[in-house]
């Protein structure tokens, strides 16, 4: 069986909700990330791409008609390049990378681009279609930006609590107080701002045409636990989760170029990292924030390593409380987690986040020379994914 390798990664800067990318369609964002990652492999003939696997969580508006295929066409790739769009909510683009790696390992493809996109700003309101013509009474437009919508009445109520309330419950369970959450969030902003200042993200991001956005828009340099402590709780009057210690709503796209070892000459560069292990886990929907714990354990086992071998972790920061719960459960050194900032600062455009953390992880391993790294992401409705990378640069 072949091994699957990561050759390149690229993403757009992530815009805040209603911010600099608000006027950019999600399919155009996707095309930008796709074009950006292929620009890092100028020797590669795009016609040699065996497939494009793209993630998107919403798919209710301009992203609804297989946005992966739309990206291929808008990017000007040959029409012979196929594409599919997958949806595992927040984990969609990491799932896309996993699917792409399996295609390479099985020999179904030699080169695959994986990625994802989300425009949470442009997510539409939807109306349920009536079962009969001209129904009497009012109908309600439902926002598709985030969370449950058009809930099936057969779902148990405890499964369909808001994402914020689910994580308040997680904080209660593990006794993670507001102080720890605000400290974690302030660190995310501090490290992300520093990473940009030091040029770490310059090689990972590509500009969006027609938009003046040089870096991730949600980063707040100078955030401190004391400043964050002044924010009001968002989900409970006496709660611990605020707009400051949870990921914001964002727009953006990300992509990774994967291939077998045999295509290095075709791509024109050597691989950066090997996909060494994968893990997926599911539990009760309201406990989704804790699901990365077992997903990572499965990925580590399949890679044949343990946490003691790992030098870098990219854990998507949906909420500070769930990130802290996972790091505590793993029993690892917190300093190796999101050392270049996380989603609380950088942003969490749902379908783009998985490929974003995978590309960041590969860059961190290359920067430090560490051998093993883990990328993990929690997923709404009780799931998580994890990938182990081995540095081969």
Coordinates of N, CA and C in Angstrom, one line a residue, residues 11 15 38-39 50 52 64 69-70 77 141 146 149 190 207 211 218 238 240 253 291 339-340 377 392:
X11 N -4.1 28.8 2.6 CA -5.4 29.2 3.0 C -5.5 30.7 2.8
X15 N -11.6 36.0 7.6 CA -12.3 37.2 7.9 C -13.3 37.0 9.0
X38 N -2.0 25.2 -5.4 CA -1.4 24.7 -6.6 C -0.3 25.6 -7.1
X39 N -0.3 26.9 -6.7 CA 0.8 27.8 -7.0 C 2.1 27.4 -6.3
X50 N -5.9 13.7 -9.6 CA -6.9 12.6 -9.6 C -8.2 13.0 -9.1
X52 N -10.4 16.2 -6.4 CA -10.5 17.3 -5.5 C -11.6 17.0 -4.5
X64 N -24.1 25.6 -2.4 CA -25.0 24.4 -2.3 C -24.8 23.4 -3.5
X69 N -16.6 21.2 -6.9 CA -16.5 21.3 -8.3 C -16.6 22.7 -8.8
X70 N -17.4 23.6 -8.1 CA -17.4 25.0 -8.5 C -16.1 25.6 -8.4
X77 N -9.1 25.3 -13.7 CA -8.5 24.0 -13.9 C -9.2 23.3 -15.1
X141 N -38.3 32.4 9.0 CA -37.0 32.2 8.3 C -35.9 31.8 9.3
X146 N -25.1 28.9 12.0 CA -24.4 28.0 13.0 C -25.5 27.3 13.8
X149 N -30.9 23.7 13.3 CA -31.9 24.4 12.6 C -32.9 23.4 12.1
X190 N -2.5 36.2 21.8 CA -1.1 36.6 21.9 C -0.2 35.8 20.9
X207 N -3.6 35.9 -0.7 CA -4.5 37.0 -0.7 C -5.8 36.6 -1.4
X211 N -9.6 42.1 -2.2 CA -9.9 42.3 -0.8 C -8.6 42.8 -0.1
X218 N -9.9 38.4 13.0 CA -10.4 38.3 14.4 C -9.4 38.4 15.5
X238 N -25.1 33.4 34.6 CA -24.0 33.1 35.5 C -23.0 32.2 34.9
X240 N -19.8 30.8 32.2 CA -18.4 31.1 32.0 C -17.9 31.3 30.6
X253 N -11.2 30.0 3.5 CA -11.0 28.7 2.8 C -9.6 28.2 3.0
X291 N -15.0 15.0 22.3 CA -14.8 13.9 21.4 C -13.4 13.8 20.9
X339 N 0.7 26.4 19.4 CA 1.8 27.3 19.8 C 1.9 28.5 18.9
X340 N 1.2 28.5 17.8 CA 1.1 29.6 16.9 C -0.3 30.2 16.8
X377 N -10.0 17.9 15.9 CA -11.1 18.9 15.8 C -12.4 18.3 16.3
X392 N 8.6 14.6 7.5 CA 9.6 14.0 6.6 C 10.4 15.0 5.8

